[in-house]
Amino acid sequence: MERKVGSSTTVTAKEVKAALEKTQTLTSEEEKVLRLRHGAGAASKSAPLPRAAGNNEELGDELLLIEMQLMKAMRERTGQTKSASKPKVASAASATKDKIVRALRKKK
């Protein structure tokens, strides 16, 4: 058997990055491995994230609805709501608690 002499090429991070931006056949794990292996960073920090729904409008609408519900729940939880009644309730509860604590301290 005769040994074949092969040629080798060097792939740069820029080439891998450009190829990954063009392809859509890789899974997220495969893409991550290629980026880590060759040192190719993400496309751009200011680039928009790809849509999970792709071209499916029904799925896009459903995901948008879920996102809106989650944002609303997060705002309510962190107190970023527009209604002014919630902070008053919290301050009233705090005032009551402070009053009870003062009374207990006086008992000692």
Coordinates of N, CA and C in Angstrom, one line a residue:
M1 N 0.8 -1.2 0.0 CA 0.0 0.0 0.0 C 0.9 1.2 0.0
E2 N 0.4 2.1 -0.7 CA 1.2 3.4 -0.8 C 0.5 4.4 0.0
R3 N 1.3 5.1 0.8 CA 0.8 6.2 1.7 C 0.5 7.4 0.9
K4 N -0.7 7.9 1.1 CA -1.1 9.2 0.5 C -0.7 10.4 1.3
V5 N -0.2 11.3 0.7 CA 0.1 12.6 1.4 C -1.0 13.5 1.3
G6 N -1.6 13.8 2.4 CA -2.8 14.7 2.4 C -2.4 16.1 2.6
S7 N -3.3 17.0 2.2 CA -3.1 18.4 2.4 C -3.9 18.8 3.6
S8 N -3.4 19.7 4.4 CA -4.2 20.3 5.5 C -4.5 21.7 5.3
T9 N -5.5 22.2 5.8 CA -5.9 23.6 5.8 C -6.2 24.1 7.2
T10 N -6.0 25.4 7.3 CA -6.3 26.0 8.6 C -7.6 26.8 8.5
V11 N -8.4 26.6 9.5 CA -9.7 27.3 9.5 C -9.6 28.4 10.5
T12 N -9.9 29.6 10.1 CA -9.8 30.7 11.1 C -11.1 30.9 11.8
A13 N -11.1 31.7 12.9 CA -12.3 32.0 13.6 C -13.3 32.8 12.8
K14 N -12.7 33.7 11.9 CA -13.6 34.5 11.1 C -14.3 33.7 10.0
E15 N -13.6 32.7 9.5 CA -14.3 31.8 8.5 C -15.4 31.0 9.2
V16 N -15.1 30.5 10.3 CA -16.1 29.7 11.1 C -17.3 30.6 11.4
K17 N -17.0 31.8 11.9 CA -18.1 32.7 12.2 C -19.0 33.0 11.0
A18 N -18.4 33.3 9.9 CA -19.1 33.6 8.7 C -19.9 32.4 8.2
A19 N -19.4 31.2 8.3 CA -20.1 30.0 7.9 C -21.3 29.7 8.8
L20 N -21.1 29.9 10.1 CA -22.2 29.7 11.0 C -23.3 30.7 10.9
E21 N -23.0 31.9 10.4 CA -24.1 32.9 10.2 C -24.9 32.5 9.0
K22 N -24.3 31.8 8.0 CA -25.0 31.4 6.8 C -25.9 30.2 6.9
T23 N -25.4 29.2 7.7 CA -26.0 27.9 7.8 C -27.2 27.9 8.8
Q24 N -28.2 27.1 8.5 CA -29.3 27.0 9.4 C -29.6 25.5 9.7
T25 N -28.7 24.6 9.4 CA -28.9 23.2 9.5 C -28.3 22.6 10.8
L26 N -27.5 23.4 11.5 CA -26.9 22.9 12.8 C -27.9 23.1 13.9
T27 N -27.8 22.1 14.9 CA -28.5 22.3 16.1 C -27.7 23.3 17.0
S28 N -28.4 23.8 18.0 CA -27.7 24.8 18.9 C -26.5 24.2 19.6
E29 N -26.5 22.9 19.9 CA -25.4 22.2 20.5 C -24.2 22.2 19.6
E30 N -24.5 21.8 18.3 CA -23.4 21.7 17.3 C -22.8 23.1 17.1
E31 N -23.6 24.1 17.0 CA -23.1 25.4 16.8 C -22.3 25.9 17.9
K32 N -22.7 25.6 19.1 CA -21.9 25.9 20.3 C -20.6 25.3 20.3
V33 N -20.5 24.0 20.0 CA -19.3 23.3 19.9 C -18.3 23.9 18.9
L34 N -18.8 24.2 17.7 CA -18.0 24.8 16.7 C -17.5 26.1 17.2
R35 N -18.3 26.9 17.8 CA -17.9 28.3 18.2 C -16.8 28.1 19.3
L36 N -17.0 27.2 20.3 CA -16.0 27.0 21.3 C -14.7 26.4 20.8
R37 N -14.8 25.5 19.9 CA -13.6 24.8 19.4 C -12.7 25.7 18.5
H38 N -13.3 26.6 17.8 CA -12.6 27.5 16.9 C -12.5 28.9 17.4
G39 N -13.1 29.2 18.5 CA -12.9 30.6 19.1 C -13.8 31.6 18.3
A40 N -14.8 31.2 17.7 CA -15.7 32.1 17.0 C -16.8 32.6 17.9
G41 N -16.8 33.9 18.1 CA -17.8 34.5 19.0 C -19.2 34.6 18.3
A42 N -20.1 35.1 19.1 CA -21.5 35.3 18.5 C -21.4 36.3 17.4
A43 N -22.5 36.3 16.6 CA -22.6 37.1 15.4 C -22.4 38.6 15.7
S44 N -23.2 39.1 16.6 CA -23.1 40.5 16.9 C -23.9 40.7 18.2
K45 N -23.4 41.5 19.1 CA -24.2 41.8 20.3 C -25.4 42.6 20.1
S46 N -25.4 43.4 19.1 CA -26.6 44.2 18.8 C -27.6 43.5 17.8
A47 N -27.2 42.3 17.3 CA -28.1 41.6 16.4 C -29.3 41.1 17.1
P48 N -30.5 41.1 16.5 CA -31.7 40.6 17.2 C -31.6 39.1 17.3
L49 N -32.2 38.5 18.4 CA -32.2 37.1 18.6 C -33.1 36.4 17.5
P50 N -32.8 35.2 17.1 CA -33.6 34.5 16.1 C -35.0 34.2 16.8
R51 N -36.0 34.2 16.0 CA -37.3 33.9 16.5 C -37.5 32.4 16.6
A52 N -38.0 31.9 17.8 CA -38.2 30.5 18.0 C -39.3 29.9 17.1
A53 N -40.2 30.8 16.7 CA -41.4 30.3 15.9 C -41.0 30.1 14.4
G54 N -39.9 30.8 14.0 CA -39.5 30.7 12.6 C -40.6 31.4 11.7
N55 N -41.1 30.7 10.7 CA -42.1 31.3 9.8 C -43.5 30.9 10.2
N56 N -43.7 30.2 11.3 CA -45.0 29.8 11.8 C -45.7 31.0 12.5
E57 N -46.7 31.6 11.9 CA -47.4 32.8 12.5 C -48.2 32.4 13.7
E58 N -48.9 31.3 13.7 CA -49.7 30.9 14.8 C -48.8 30.7 16.1
L59 N -47.7 30.0 15.9 CA -46.8 29.7 17.0 C -46.2 31.1 17.5
G60 N -45.9 32.0 16.6 CA -45.4 33.3 16.9 C -46.4 34.1 17.8
D61 N -47.6 34.0 17.4 CA -48.7 34.7 18.1 C -48.8 34.1 19.5
E62 N -48.8 32.8 19.6 CA -48.9 32.1 20.9 C -47.8 32.5 21.8
L63 N -46.6 32.5 21.3 CA -45.4 32.8 22.1 C -45.4 34.3 22.5
L64 N -45.9 35.1 21.6 CA -46.0 36.6 22.0 C -47.0 36.7 23.2
L65 N -48.1 36.0 23.1 CA -49.1 36.1 24.2 C -48.5 35.6 25.5
I66 N -47.8 34.5 25.5 CA -47.1 34.0 26.7 C -46.1 35.0 27.2
E67 N -45.3 35.6 26.3 CA -44.4 36.6 26.7 C -45.0 37.8 27.4
M68 N -46.1 38.2 26.8 CA -46.9 39.4 27.4 C -47.4 39.0 28.8
Q69 N -47.9 37.8 29.0 CA -48.4 37.4 30.3 C -47.3 37.3 31.3
L70 N -46.1 36.8 30.9 CA -45.0 36.7 31.8 C -44.5 38.1 32.2
M71 N -44.4 39.0 31.2 CA -44.0 40.4 31.5 C -44.9 41.1 32.5
K72 N -46.2 40.9 32.3 CA -47.2 41.5 33.2 C -47.1 40.9 34.6
A73 N -46.9 39.6 34.7 CA -46.7 39.0 36.0 C -45.4 39.5 36.7
M74 N -44.4 39.6 35.9 CA -43.1 40.1 36.5 C -43.2 41.5 37.0
R75 N -43.9 42.4 36.2 CA -44.1 43.8 36.7 C -44.9 43.8 38.0
E76 N -45.9 43.0 38.0 CA -46.8 43.0 39.3 C -45.9 42.5 40.5
R77 N -45.1 41.6 40.2 CA -44.3 41.0 41.3 C -43.2 41.9 41.8
T78 N -42.6 42.7 40.9 CA -41.6 43.6 41.3 C -42.1 45.0 41.7
G79 N -43.4 45.2 41.5 CA -44.0 46.5 41.9 C -43.8 47.6 40.9
Q80 N -43.7 47.2 39.7 CA -43.6 48.2 38.6 C -45.0 48.5 37.9
T81 N -46.1 48.2 38.6 CA -47.4 48.4 38.0 C -47.7 49.9 38.1
K82 N -48.7 50.3 37.3 CA -49.0 51.7 37.2 C -50.0 52.1 38.3
S83 N -50.7 51.1 38.9 CA -51.7 51.5 39.9 C -51.0 51.9 41.2
A84 N -51.6 52.9 41.8 CA -50.9 53.5 43.0 C -51.5 52.8 44.3
S85 N -52.4 51.9 44.2 CA -53.1 51.3 45.4 C -52.1 50.3 46.0
K86 N -51.3 49.6 45.3 CA -50.5 48.6 45.9 C -49.4 49.2 46.9
P87 N -48.7 50.2 46.5 CA -47.7 50.8 47.5 C -48.4 51.2 48.8
K88 N -49.6 51.8 48.7 CA -50.3 52.2 49.9 C -50.6 51.0 50.8
V89 N -51.0 49.9 50.3 CA -51.3 48.7 51.0 C -50.0 48.2 51.7
A90 N -48.9 48.3 51.0 CA -47.6 47.8 51.6 C -47.2 48.7 52.7
S91 N -47.4 50.1 52.5 CA -47.0 51.0 53.6 C -47.9 50.9 54.8
A92 N -49.2 50.6 54.6 CA -50.1 50.4 55.7 C -49.7 49.1 56.5
A93 N -49.4 48.1 55.8 CA -49.0 46.9 56.4 C -47.7 47.1 57.2
S94 N -46.8 47.8 56.6 CA -45.5 48.1 57.3 C -45.8 49.0 58.5
A95 N -46.7 49.9 58.5 CA -47.0 50.8 59.6 C -47.6 50.0 60.7
T96 N -48.5 49.0 60.4 CA -49.1 48.2 61.4 C -48.0 47.3 62.0
K97 N -47.1 46.8 61.2 CA -46.1 45.9 61.8 C -45.2 46.7 62.7
D98 N -44.8 47.9 62.3 CA -44.0 48.8 63.1 C -44.7 49.1 64.5
K99 N -45.9 49.3 64.4 CA -46.7 49.6 65.7 C -46.7 48.4 66.6
I100 N -46.8 47.2 66.1 CA -46.8 46.0 66.9 C -45.4 45.8 67.5
V101 N -44.4 46.0 66.7 CA -43.0 45.8 67.2 C -42.7 46.8 68.3
R102 N -43.2 48.1 68.1 CA -42.9 49.1 69.2 C -43.7 48.7 70.5
A103 N -44.9 48.2 70.4 CA -45.6 47.8 71.5 C -45.0 46.6 72.2
L104 N -44.4 45.7 71.5 CA -43.7 44.5 72.1 C -42.4 45.0 72.8
R105 N -41.8 45.9 72.2 CA -40.5 46.4 72.8 C -40.8 47.1 74.2
K106 N -41.9 47.8 74.2 CA -42.3 48.5 75.5 C -42.6 47.5 76.6
K107 N -43.1 46.4 76.2 CA -43.5 45.3 77.2 C -42.3 44.8 78.0
K108 N -41.1 44.8 77.4 CA -39.9 44.3 78.0 C -39.6 45.2 79.1

